[in-house]
Short mmCIF file of C-alpha atoms in Angstrom, two decimals:
data_model
loop_
_atom_site.label_atom_id
_atom_site.label_comp_id
_atom_site.label_asym_id
_atom_site.label_seq_id
_atom_site.Cartn_x
_atom_site.Cartn_y
_atom_site.Cartn_z
CA ALA Y 1 -0.25 0.42 -0.22
CA SER Y 2 2.86 2.75 0.76
CA MET Y 3 4.63 1.37 -2.61
CA MET Y 4 0.97 2.27 -4.21
CA ILE Y 5 0.98 5.70 -2.46
CA GLU Y 6 4.42 6.56 -3.43
CA ARG Y 7 3.94 5.55 -6.97
CA SER Y 8 0.57 7.84 -7.15
CA ILE Y 9 2.79 11.01 -5.62
CA GLU Y 10 5.69 10.68 -7.76
CA ALA Y 11 3.10 10.50 -10.96
CA GLY Y 12 1.31 13.73 -9.92
CA VAL Y 13 -1.76 12.04 -9.28
CA PRO Y 14 -4.03 14.40 -7.54
CA PHE Y 15 -5.62 13.10 -3.82
CA ARG Y 16 -5.93 14.78 -0.44
CA TRP Y 17 -6.98 11.89 0.88
CA VAL Y 18 -6.44 8.05 1.75
CA ALA Y 19 -8.72 5.94 3.31
CA ALA Y 20 -8.41 1.96 4.14
CA ASP Y 21 -9.15 -0.64 6.54
CA SER Y 22 -7.13 -2.10 9.51
CA VAL Y 23 -5.63 -5.15 6.83
CA TYR Y 24 -3.27 -2.41 5.33
CA GLY Y 25 -1.45 -1.56 8.47
CA VAL Y 26 -0.46 1.91 9.37
CA GLY Y 27 3.78 2.29 10.17
CA ASP Y 28 5.00 2.72 6.66
CA VAL Y 29 1.26 4.35 5.15
CA GLU Y 30 1.57 6.77 7.80
CA ARG Y 31 4.88 8.22 7.19
CA THR Y 32 4.83 8.10 3.51
CA LEU Y 33 1.64 10.38 3.44
CA ARG Y 34 2.54 12.37 6.27
CA ARG Y 35 5.56 13.70 4.29
CA ALA Y 36 3.43 14.00 1.56
CA GLY Y 37 1.13 16.48 3.33
CA ILE Y 38 -2.16 13.91 2.63
CA GLY Y 39 -4.91 13.21 5.63
CA TYR Y 40 -5.56 9.42 6.31
CA VAL Y 41 -8.50 7.98 7.70
CA LEU Y 42 -6.84 4.51 8.37
CA GLY Y 43 -8.57 1.81 9.93
CA VAL Y 44 -6.47 -0.31 13.45
CA LYS Y 45 -7.59 -2.96 15.25
CA GLY Y 46 -9.24 -2.55 19.19
CA ASN Y 47 -5.66 -3.22 20.43
CA HIS Y 48 -3.67 -0.34 18.66
CA TRP Y 49 -2.59 2.06 21.35
CA PHE Y 50 -3.51 5.83 21.39
CA GLY Y 51 -2.07 8.50 23.44
CA SER Y 52 -2.16 12.04 23.46
CA TRP Y 53 -0.39 15.19 24.60
CA ALA Y 54 -1.43 18.96 25.68
CA THR Y 55 -4.90 17.67 25.60
CA GLU Y 56 -7.18 17.72 28.28
CA PRO Y 57 -8.10 15.08 29.72
CA LEU Y 58 -4.81 12.96 28.60
CA ILE Y 59 -5.85 10.32 26.04
CA ALA Y 60 -3.84 6.82 27.02
CA GLY Y 61 -4.70 3.04 26.02
CA GLU Y 62 -5.72 0.57 23.67
CA ALA Y 63 -8.55 1.81 21.25
CA LYS Y 64 -11.14 -0.51 22.66
CA ASP Y 65 -10.73 0.74 26.26
CA ILE Y 66 -10.76 4.59 25.34
CA ALA Y 67 -14.24 3.80 23.42
CA ALA Y 68 -15.42 1.90 26.53
CA GLY Y 69 -14.77 5.05 28.74
CA LEU Y 70 -16.43 7.47 26.78
CA PRO Y 71 -19.44 9.29 28.12
CA ASP Y 72 -22.72 9.32 25.84
CA GLN Y 73 -22.03 13.02 24.97
CA ALA Y 74 -18.87 12.04 23.18
CA TRP Y 75 -21.14 10.43 20.56
CA ARG Y 76 -22.47 12.03 17.10
CA ARG Y 77 -24.97 10.58 14.99
CA LEU Y 78 -23.73 11.22 11.30
CA SER Y 79 -24.13 9.85 7.85
CA ALA Y 80 -20.88 8.26 6.20
CA GLY Y 81 -22.78 8.60 2.66
CA HIS Y 82 -25.85 7.85 0.67
CA GLY Y 83 -26.52 3.73 0.16
CA THR Y 84 -28.74 1.50 -1.23
CA LYS Y 85 -31.12 1.75 1.73
CA GLY Y 86 -30.54 5.45 2.31
CA GLU Y 87 -28.16 7.14 4.39
CA ARG Y 88 -25.75 5.27 6.06
CA LEU Y 89 -26.15 6.42 9.55
CA TYR Y 90 -23.55 5.63 12.41
CA ASP Y 91 -22.54 7.10 15.65
CA TRP Y 92 -19.09 8.48 15.79
CA ALA Y 93 -16.87 9.57 18.35
CA TYR Y 94 -13.72 11.73 17.44
CA LEU Y 95 -10.66 12.57 19.63
CA PRO Y 96 -7.93 14.74 19.17
CA LEU Y 97 -5.14 13.62 20.39
CA ALA Y 98 -2.19 16.02 19.36
CA ASP Y 99 -1.32 19.07 17.05
CA LEU Y 100 1.88 19.26 15.32
CA ASP Y 101 3.21 21.67 12.72
CA ALA Y 102 4.39 20.52 9.46
CA GLU Y 103 7.90 21.60 9.93
CA GLU Y 104 8.54 18.81 12.30
CA PHE Y 105 7.77 15.97 9.82
CA ASP Y 106 8.57 17.67 6.71
CA CYS Y 107 5.63 18.08 5.09
CA PRO Y 108 5.22 20.72 1.87
CA ILE Y 109 1.98 22.16 3.30
CA ALA Y 110 2.55 24.51 6.42
CA GLY Y 111 0.37 24.60 9.16
CA PRO Y 112 -0.42 22.73 11.88
CA TRP Y 113 -1.83 19.43 11.35
CA THR Y 114 -3.59 17.15 14.11
CA ARG Y 115 -3.45 13.25 15.17
CA GLY Y 116 -6.69 11.97 16.23
CA LEU Y 117 -8.87 8.73 16.92
CA LEU Y 118 -12.13 8.09 14.97
CA ILE Y 119 -14.49 5.68 16.34
CA ARG Y 120 -17.43 4.38 14.55
CA ARG Y 121 -20.35 2.45 16.48
CA ASN Y 122 -23.42 0.78 14.72
CA ILE Y 123 -26.49 1.64 15.55
CA ALA Y 124 -28.14 -1.70 15.48
CA ASP Y 125 -25.81 -3.92 17.04
CA GLY Y 126 -23.22 -1.46 18.84
CA ASP Y 127 -19.98 -2.83 16.97
CA LEU Y 128 -17.04 -0.49 16.90
CA ALA Y 129 -14.61 0.42 14.48
CA TYR Y 130 -11.56 2.06 14.73
CA PHE Y 131 -9.30 4.55 12.70
CA THR Y 132 -6.31 6.73 13.40
CA THR Y 133 -6.80 10.02 11.18
CA TRP Y 134 -4.31 12.95 10.25
CA SER Y 135 -5.77 15.85 8.77
CA PRO Y 136 -5.42 19.58 8.83
CA LYS Y 137 -5.82 21.41 12.08
CA GLY Y 138 -9.75 22.54 12.19
CA THR Y 139 -11.34 19.49 9.86
CA THR Y 140 -14.82 18.71 10.87
CA THR Y 141 -15.44 15.19 12.36
CA GLN Y 142 -18.24 15.35 9.11
CA GLU Y 143 -15.20 15.47 6.69
CA LEU Y 144 -13.70 12.78 8.47
CA VAL Y 145 -16.63 10.14 8.46
CA ASN Y 146 -16.77 11.41 4.81
CA VAL Y 147 -13.42 10.18 4.06
CA GLU Y 148 -13.86 7.00 6.10
CA GLY Y 149 -17.32 6.33 3.60
CA THR Y 150 -15.62 6.88 0.64
CA ARG Y 151 -14.13 2.99 0.97
CA TRP Y 152 -17.94 1.78 0.53
CA ARG Y 153 -17.59 3.63 -3.06
CA ILE Y 154 -14.42 1.74 -3.71
CA GLU Y 155 -15.74 -1.49 -2.86
CA GLU Y 156 -19.02 -1.36 -4.93
CA GLY Y 157 -16.58 -0.03 -7.65
CA PHE Y 158 -14.42 -3.18 -7.32
CA GLU Y 159 -17.84 -5.44 -7.07
CA THR Y 160 -19.41 -3.77 -10.48
CA ALA Y 161 -16.01 -4.43 -12.03
CA LYS Y 162 -15.97 -7.71 -11.48
CA ASN Y 163 -19.66 -8.23 -12.22
CA GLU Y 164 -19.70 -6.07 -15.50
CA PHE Y 165 -16.21 -6.39 -16.51
CA GLY Y 166 -14.64 -9.40 -15.83
CA LEU Y 167 -12.27 -8.20 -12.79
CA ASP Y 168 -11.51 -11.33 -11.37
CA HIS Y 169 -12.06 -13.93 -14.57
CA ASN Y 170 -8.89 -14.58 -15.16
CA GLU Y 171 -6.16 -17.34 -15.27
CA THR Y 172 -2.98 -15.63 -14.88
CA ARG Y 173 -0.09 -17.42 -13.45
CA SER Y 174 1.94 -14.26 -13.19
CA TRP Y 175 2.30 -10.80 -12.14
CA HIS Y 176 2.61 -9.44 -15.42
CA GLY Y 177 -0.32 -11.08 -16.80
CA TRP Y 178 -2.44 -10.47 -13.39
CA HIS Y 179 -1.45 -6.45 -14.18
CA ARG Y 180 -2.12 -6.12 -17.61
CA HIS Y 181 -5.62 -8.36 -17.17
CA VAL Y 182 -6.64 -5.59 -13.72
CA SER Y 183 -5.23 -2.61 -15.60
CA LEU Y 184 -7.42 -3.27 -19.07
CA VAL Y 185 -10.12 -3.99 -16.97
CA MET Y 186 -10.46 -0.96 -14.75
CA LEU Y 187 -9.86 1.09 -18.18
CA ALA Y 188 -12.35 -0.14 -19.33
CA TYR Y 189 -14.67 0.61 -16.31
CA ALA Y 190 -13.18 4.24 -16.12
CA VAL Y 191 -14.31 4.58 -19.92
CA MET Y 192 -17.46 3.42 -19.18
CA ALA Y 193 -18.04 5.37 -15.91
CA SER Y 194 -17.22 8.66 -17.65
CA VAL Y 195 -19.54 8.04 -20.53
CA ARG Y 196 -22.44 7.43 -18.04
CA TYR Y 197 -21.55 10.53 -16.30
CA GLN Y 198 -21.80 12.60 -19.47
CA ALA Y 199 -24.88 10.87 -20.74
CA ASN Y 200 -26.60 11.65 -17.65
CA SER Y 201 -25.55 15.29 -17.49
CA LEU Y 202 -26.34 16.13 -20.65
CA LYS Y 203 -30.09 16.79 -20.07
CA PRO Y 204 -31.64 18.88 -22.70
CA LYS Y 205 -33.12 22.71 -21.63
CA LYS Y 206 -37.05 22.41 -21.04
CA THR Y 207 -37.27 25.11 -23.97
CA GLN Y 208 -35.47 22.55 -26.05
CA LEU Y 209 -37.47 19.81 -25.09
CA ARG Y 210 -41.26 21.79 -25.55
CA THR Y 211 -39.91 22.84 -29.05
CA ARG Y 212 -39.10 19.05 -30.20
CA GLN Y 213 -42.25 18.16 -28.77
CA SER Y 214 -44.35 20.64 -30.61
CA LEU Y 215 -42.68 20.09 -33.95
CA SER Y 216 -43.01 16.35 -34.03
CA ALA Y 217 -46.58 16.73 -33.12
CA GLY Y 218 -47.18 20.15 -35.31
CA PRO Y 219 -47.91 18.53 -38.61
CA PHE Y 220 -50.40 16.18 -37.59
CA ARG Y 221 -52.54 18.74 -35.88
CA ARG Y 222 -52.40 21.30 -38.89
CA SER Y 223 -53.76 18.37 -41.18
CA GLY Y 224 -56.03 16.66 -38.68
CA ALA Y 225 -53.94 13.57 -39.69
CA SER Y 226 -53.96 10.73 -37.11
CA SER Y 227 -51.18 7.78 -37.17
#
């Protein structure tokens, strides 16, 4: 994951945030993103240790223990984006842990950045998920929630690529073969997504639509003919 991020930065791909679940780890990824001046919301396990400084009160311990000690007023119900069944609502708690100046970690974007802990609680069963965050100071909880919510769109994109374009329909036995297949499929998916977006955004003006309708119906009205 860290190598992919570095390649994207070197290629000049424009992006401000990275979101990931806990399978990718955080050490190298965090370091790479901080030095590049890119914010992140990265999933961690419940036993991940967090510590704060210059905060009141001080926070220290594993993520699951910190969550267990939070008062009711620390939680806010927010949407992580629109899903197939409506808004994806969860209870969220955000704890800023420390502010660091960009100069302290060679960040190209000047100013203070905030390291924090974001916790998501499922409304139905109380299941918890934990995220380490890095963002410009003043970033709202809702913006961090929006970043975390983008992972669903990414997962839905992969699901569509599998079902409609055959992303997982290959029997390659080499990295080169796999890479070429995936690249071709994702390129086709990107082209079709662009075509769909443009088609949906080119809606005729009402006046143009009325004009076309009147022109198509006009000759029959004038002549009294029917078909």
